[in-house]
Amino acid sequence: MRELFTSDHQLLRKSIRGFVEKEIVPHVGEWEQEGRIPKTLWRRLGEVGFLGLEFPAEYGGGGGDFLSTVVFAEEMARCRSGGVGFSVLVHTDMSSPWLTRYGTEAQKRKYLPGIISGETVCALGITEPGAGSDMAGIATRAVRSGDHYLVTGNKIFITNGVYGDLYFLAVRTGPGRPERRHEGISMFLVERASPGLQVSRKLDKMGMWASDTAELAFQECRVPVENLLGEEGRGFQQLAVGLQRERLVAAILALSGAAQALDDPVAYRRERQAFGEPLAARQALRHRVADL
Ligand SMILES: Cc1cc2nc3c(=O)[nH]c(=O)nc-3n(C[C@H](O)[C@H](O)[C@H](O)COP(=O)(O)OP(=O)(O)OC[C@H]3O[C@@H](n4cnc5c(N)ncnc54)[C@H](O)[C@@H]3O)c2cc1C
């Protein structure tokens, strides 16, 4: 079988695994209860270079390849909290990569260092109460007014939306046509402190509590024209390009988290003694593991 990972990837895996075991695993219960991960974790992840693995070195990133991200996602998912891994990977791989791909030099210089250091936590704002899978159905709109756009509408289910600092927002800057509904969508970089932006609700979820999920309200929210990301009206196409990475990373998190969820009880069966032998010696329990 072809080995995908090089010795550099293996070294990276070792260092991320050590970090996760030492600095994340002992705290995940507390963070799940609190419904957020602390700023100190973001800063530590930034300090050790894990938030910028693939970002260009000239902005403070590691200049690594996609397999470095695969390693990062696999190891983060093993922290035994779906929420922690999801929050962090939304920041590193499901929002900020649009900046390196479509951002101007000025936008990259302004935002990337904070993103890589963990000072600026990112979120992706596409979903709305009336539009989820059907991304072309978004209704939040931006109207040009001098050197600003005024954004009005609502977003929902936004990961890192409650405590994040920078939203990668998809909005309508023009109407679509019935046969080309995806036209007229644009992307913007919206800072948390923008006037007219409000976190209207922190949403409850069945699990993954450590990743905060928001409903956001925009009421003529003022966004400077220089915060348009990429080309006006090409937001749908830009999003479609980046969503491949988003889905891949989400799948890696799910698979690796599931593998960990199986590894833990398998190890426990070996350690736990009952009736004079390890639980693993019981054929019925071995069958159950085999079924999984
Ligand atoms: C934990 C969590 C975190 C999230 N984080 C973010 C985030 O950070 N940013 C963001 O923008 N969004 C986020 N979302 C929203 C997520 O992207 C949407 O939930 C997703 O796009 C689906 O949209 P929807 O929930 O409106 O479902 P709908 O689009 O209403 O779909 C409902 C059901 O119908 C099915 N369906 C829809 N269309 C079709 C079709 N054509 N054929 C067959 N079946 C179909 C869907 O698969 C689904 O099962 C998050 C969601 C969750 C649960």
Coordinates of C-alpha atoms and ligand atoms in Angstrom, one line a residue:
M1 CA 0.0 0.0 0.0
R2 CA 1.3 3.5 -0.8
E3 CA 2.3 5.5 2.2
L4 CA 0.7 9.0 2.0
F5 CA 2.5 10.5 4.9
T6 CA 6.2 11.4 4.9
S7 CA 8.5 11.3 7.9
D8 CA 7.9 15.1 8.4
H9 CA 4.1 14.4 8.6
Q10 CA 4.9 11.6 11.2
L11 CA 6.9 14.1 13.3
L12 CA 4.1 16.6 13.0
R13 CA 1.6 13.9 14.1
K14 CA 3.7 13.1 17.1
S15 CA 3.9 16.7 18.2
I16 CA 0.2 17.4 17.7
R17 CA -0.7 14.1 19.5
G18 CA 1.5 15.2 22.5
F19 CA -0.1 18.6 22.6
V20 CA -3.6 17.2 22.4
E21 CA -3.0 14.7 25.2
K22 CA -1.3 17.2 27.5
E23 CA -3.1 20.5 26.8
I24 CA -6.5 19.6 25.5
V25 CA -7.7 16.2 26.7
P26 CA -7.6 17.1 30.5
H27 CA -9.9 20.1 29.9
V28 CA -12.5 19.0 27.3
G29 CA -15.1 18.1 29.9
E30 CA -14.9 21.6 31.4
W31 CA -15.0 23.3 28.0
E32 CA -18.0 21.1 26.9
Q33 CA -19.8 22.3 30.0
E34 CA -18.9 25.9 29.4
G35 CA -20.0 25.8 25.8
R36 CA -16.8 27.3 24.5
I37 CA -13.1 26.9 24.2
P38 CA -11.0 29.5 26.0
K39 CA -8.9 32.1 24.3
T40 CA -5.8 30.7 26.0
L41 CA -6.2 27.5 23.9
W42 CA -6.4 29.6 20.7
R43 CA -3.2 31.4 21.7
R44 CA -1.4 28.2 22.6
L45 CA -2.4 26.6 19.3
G46 CA -1.1 29.8 17.6
E47 CA 2.2 29.8 19.5
V48 CA 3.0 26.2 18.5
G49 CA 2.2 26.9 14.9
F50 CA -0.8 24.7 14.5
L51 CA -3.2 27.4 13.3
G52 CA -1.2 28.2 10.2
L53 CA 0.1 24.9 9.0
E54 CA -0.7 25.6 5.4
F55 CA -0.6 29.3 5.3
P56 CA 2.3 31.0 3.4
A57 CA 5.4 31.5 5.4
E58 CA 5.5 35.2 4.5
Y59 CA 2.5 35.8 6.7
G60 CA 3.7 33.7 9.6
G61 CA 2.3 30.3 8.4
G62 CA 4.1 27.0 8.1
G63 CA 3.8 26.7 4.3
G64 CA 2.8 23.0 4.6
D65 CA 0.8 20.8 2.3
F66 CA -2.8 19.5 2.6
L67 CA -1.6 16.3 4.3
S68 CA -0.3 18.4 7.2
T69 CA -3.9 19.5 7.6
V70 CA -5.1 15.9 7.4
V71 CA -2.7 15.0 10.2
F72 CA -3.9 18.0 12.3
A73 CA -7.6 17.2 11.8
E74 CA -7.0 13.5 12.6
E75 CA -5.2 14.3 15.8
M76 CA -7.5 17.1 17.0
A77 CA -10.4 14.8 16.5
R78 CA -8.9 12.4 19.0
C79 CA -9.2 14.9 21.9
R80 CA -12.6 13.2 22.8
S81 CA -14.6 16.3 22.2
G82 CA -16.2 16.8 18.8
G83 CA -16.8 20.4 19.6
V84 CA -13.2 21.4 20.3
G85 CA -11.9 19.8 17.0
F86 CA -14.8 21.3 15.0
S87 CA -14.3 24.8 16.3
V88 CA -10.6 24.8 15.7
L89 CA -10.9 23.3 12.2
V90 CA -13.7 25.7 11.2
H91 CA -11.2 28.5 12.0
T92 CA -8.2 26.9 10.2
D93 CA -9.9 25.1 7.2
M94 CA -13.5 26.0 6.8
S95 CA -13.3 29.8 6.8
S96 CA -9.8 31.5 6.7
P97 CA -8.5 29.6 3.6
W98 CA -10.8 31.8 1.5
L99 CA -8.6 34.7 2.6
T100 CA -5.4 33.2 1.2
R101 CA -7.2 32.2 -2.0
Y102 CA -9.2 35.4 -2.7
G103 CA -7.9 38.1 -0.4
T104 CA -6.0 41.2 -1.6
E105 CA -2.5 41.7 -0.3
A106 CA -3.8 44.4 2.1
Q107 CA -6.4 42.0 3.5
K108 CA -3.9 39.2 4.0
R109 CA -1.4 41.6 5.7
K110 CA -4.2 42.9 8.0
Y111 CA -5.9 39.6 9.0
L112 CA -3.6 36.6 8.5
P113 CA -1.1 37.3 11.3
G114 CA -3.9 37.4 13.9
I115 CA -5.6 34.3 12.4
I116 CA -2.3 32.4 12.6
S117 CA -1.5 33.5 16.1
G118 CA -5.0 32.7 17.5
E119 CA -5.9 36.3 18.3
T120 CA -8.5 36.5 15.6
V121 CA -10.9 33.6 15.6
C122 CA -12.8 33.0 12.3
A123 CA -16.3 31.9 11.4
L124 CA -18.1 31.1 8.1
G125 CA -21.5 32.7 7.6
I126 CA -23.5 31.1 4.8
T127 CA -26.6 29.4 6.3
E128 CA -29.8 31.4 7.0
P129 CA -33.1 30.5 8.5
G130 CA -34.5 30.1 4.9
A131 CA -31.4 28.7 3.1
G132 CA -29.1 25.8 4.1
S133 CA -28.2 23.2 1.4
D134 CA -29.6 25.5 -1.2
M135 CA -26.9 28.1 -0.9
A136 CA -28.3 30.1 -3.8
G137 CA -31.3 30.8 -1.7
I138 CA -29.6 33.2 0.7
A139 CA -31.4 36.5 1.2
T140 CA -29.1 38.6 3.4
R141 CA -28.2 41.5 1.3
A142 CA -25.5 44.2 1.0
V143 CA -26.2 47.6 -0.5
R144 CA -23.4 49.9 -1.4
S145 CA -23.5 53.3 0.4
G146 CA -20.4 55.4 -0.3
D147 CA -17.3 53.7 1.0
H148 CA -19.3 51.0 2.9
Y149 CA -21.8 48.2 2.2
L150 CA -24.8 48.1 4.5
V151 CA -25.6 44.4 5.3
T152 CA -29.1 43.4 6.4
G153 CA -30.4 39.9 7.2
N154 CA -29.9 36.9 9.4
K155 CA -27.5 34.0 9.6
I156 CA -28.0 30.8 11.7
F157 CA -25.9 27.8 12.9
I158 CA -22.7 29.8 12.7
T159 CA -19.8 27.9 14.4
N160 CA -17.5 30.3 16.3
G161 CA -20.2 32.8 15.8
V162 CA -20.7 33.7 19.4
Y163 CA -17.1 34.3 20.5
G164 CA -15.4 34.7 17.1
D165 CA -13.8 37.8 15.8
L166 CA -14.0 37.7 12.0
Y167 CA -16.9 36.4 9.9
F168 CA -16.5 35.2 6.3
L169 CA -20.0 36.2 5.2
A170 CA -21.9 35.3 2.1
V171 CA -24.5 37.9 1.1
R172 CA -26.5 39.0 -1.9
T173 CA -25.2 42.1 -3.7
G174 CA -27.5 41.6 -6.6
P175 CA -30.4 39.5 -7.7
G176 CA -30.1 36.1 -9.3
R177 CA -32.0 35.1 -12.4
P178 CA -34.6 32.3 -12.2
E179 CA -32.3 30.1 -14.3
R180 CA -29.1 31.3 -12.6
R181 CA -30.1 31.8 -9.0
H182 CA -26.4 31.6 -7.8
E183 CA -25.5 34.9 -9.5
G184 CA -25.3 38.1 -7.4
I185 CA -23.7 36.5 -4.3
S186 CA -20.6 38.1 -2.8
M187 CA -18.2 37.3 0.1
F188 CA -17.2 39.8 2.8
L189 CA -14.9 39.9 5.7
V190 CA -17.0 41.2 8.6
E191 CA -15.4 42.1 11.9
R192 CA -17.2 41.3 15.1
A193 CA -17.3 44.9 16.3
S194 CA -19.0 46.2 13.1
P195 CA -21.8 48.5 13.9
G196 CA -25.2 46.8 13.2
L197 CA -24.0 43.3 13.9
Q198 CA -25.5 41.4 16.8
V199 CA -25.3 37.9 18.1
S200 CA -29.0 37.4 18.6
R201 CA -28.8 33.9 20.1
K202 CA -26.3 31.3 21.3
L203 CA -27.9 28.0 20.1
D204 CA -28.3 24.8 22.1
K205 CA -27.1 21.6 20.4
M206 CA -27.5 17.9 21.2
G207 CA -23.7 17.6 21.4
M208 CA -20.4 19.3 20.4
W209 CA -21.1 21.9 23.1
A210 CA -17.6 23.2 23.2
S211 CA -18.0 24.7 19.7
D212 CA -20.3 27.7 20.1
T213 CA -23.0 28.1 17.5
A214 CA -24.7 31.4 16.8
E215 CA -27.7 33.1 15.2
L216 CA -26.5 36.5 13.9
A217 CA -28.6 39.6 13.0
F218 CA -27.4 42.3 10.7
Q219 CA -29.2 45.6 10.6
E220 CA -27.6 47.9 8.1
C221 CA -24.3 46.6 9.3
R222 CA -21.5 48.8 8.0
V223 CA -18.7 46.9 6.2
P224 CA -16.0 48.9 4.5
V225 CA -15.8 48.4 0.7
E226 CA -12.2 47.1 1.1
N227 CA -13.6 44.1 3.0
L228 CA -15.2 42.7 -0.1
L229 CA -13.5 39.3 -0.5
G230 CA -12.8 38.4 -4.1
E231 CA -15.0 39.5 -6.9
E232 CA -18.4 41.1 -6.4
G233 CA -21.1 38.7 -7.7
R234 CA -18.7 35.7 -7.8
G235 CA -19.3 34.6 -4.2
F236 CA -21.1 31.4 -5.0
Q237 CA -18.3 30.2 -7.3
Q238 CA -15.7 31.2 -4.7
L239 CA -17.6 29.4 -1.9
A240 CA -18.0 26.3 -4.1
V241 CA -14.2 26.0 -4.6
G242 CA -13.5 26.1 -0.8
L243 CA -16.4 23.9 0.3
Q244 CA -14.5 20.9 -1.1
R245 CA -11.9 21.4 1.6
E246 CA -14.6 22.1 4.2
R247 CA -16.4 18.7 3.5
L248 CA -13.1 16.8 3.4
V249 CA -12.0 18.1 6.7
A250 CA -15.4 17.6 8.3
A251 CA -15.3 13.9 7.1
I252 CA -11.7 13.5 8.5
L253 CA -12.9 14.8 11.9
A254 CA -15.8 12.5 11.9
L255 CA -13.8 9.4 10.9
S256 CA -10.9 10.0 13.3
G257 CA -13.3 10.8 16.2
A258 CA -15.2 7.6 15.5
A259 CA -11.9 5.6 15.5
Q260 CA -11.0 7.1 18.9
A261 CA -14.4 6.3 20.2
L262 CA -13.7 2.6 19.3
D263 CA -10.1 2.6 20.6
D264 CA -11.1 3.7 24.1
P265 CA -13.5 0.8 24.9
V266 CA -11.2 -1.7 23.2
A267 CA -8.4 -0.6 25.5
Y268 CA -10.8 -0.7 28.5
R269 CA -11.8 -4.3 27.7
R270 CA -8.2 -5.3 27.9
E271 CA -7.5 -3.6 31.2
R272 CA -10.8 -4.3 33.0
Q273 CA -10.8 -7.6 35.0
A274 CA -14.0 -9.5 35.7
F275 CA -14.4 -13.1 37.0
G276 CA -10.7 -13.4 37.0
E277 CA -9.9 -12.4 33.5
P278 CA -9.9 -9.3 31.2
L279 CA -13.3 -8.4 29.7
A280 CA -11.6 -8.9 26.3
A281 CA -11.5 -12.6 26.9
R282 CA -15.3 -12.8 26.7
Q283 CA -16.3 -13.9 23.3
A284 CA -19.7 -12.1 23.3
L285 CA -17.9 -8.8 23.9
R286 CA -15.4 -9.5 21.1
H287 CA -18.3 -10.1 18.8
R288 CA -19.7 -6.7 19.7
V289 CA -16.4 -5.0 18.9
A290 CA -16.2 -6.9 15.6
D291 CA -19.7 -5.7 14.7
L292 CA -18.6 -2.1 15.3
Ligands
LIG1 C1 -23.2 21.7 14.2 C2 -23.4 22.6 13.0 C3 -22.5 23.6 12.7 C4 -22.7 24.4 11.6 N1 -21.9 25.4 11.3 C5 -22.1 26.2 10.2 C6 -21.3 27.3 10.0 O1 -20.2 27.5 10.7 N2 -21.6 28.1 9.0 C7 -22.7 27.9 8.2 O2 -22.9 28.7 7.3 N3 -23.5 26.9 8.4 C8 -23.3 26.0 9.4 N4 -24.1 25.0 9.7 C9 -25.3 24.8 8.8 C10 -25.1 23.7 7.8 O3 -24.2 24.1 6.8 C11 -26.5 23.4 7.3 O4 -27.2 22.8 8.4 C12 -26.5 22.6 6.1 O5 -26.1 23.4 5.0 C13 -28.0 22.1 5.8 O6 -28.9 23.1 5.7 P1 -30.2 23.0 6.6 O7 -29.9 22.7 8.0 O8 -31.0 24.3 6.3 O9 -31.0 21.8 6.0 P2 -31.9 21.8 4.6 O10 -31.1 22.4 3.5 O11 -33.2 22.4 4.9 O12 -32.0 20.2 4.4 C14 -32.8 19.4 5.3 C15 -32.6 18.0 4.9 O13 -33.0 17.8 3.5 C16 -32.0 17.2 2.7 N5 -32.0 17.9 1.4 C17 -31.9 19.2 1.1 N6 -31.9 19.3 -0.2 C18 -31.9 18.1 -0.8 C19 -31.9 17.6 -2.1 N7 -31.8 18.5 -3.2 N8 -32.0 16.3 -2.3 C20 -32.1 15.4 -1.3 N9 -32.1 15.8 0.0 C21 -32.0 17.2 0.2 C22 -30.7 17.6 3.5 O14 -29.7 16.6 3.2 C23 -31.2 17.5 4.9 O15 -31.2 16.2 5.4 C24 -23.9 24.2 10.8 C25 -24.8 23.1 11.1 C26 -24.5 22.3 12.2 C27 -25.5 21.2 12.5

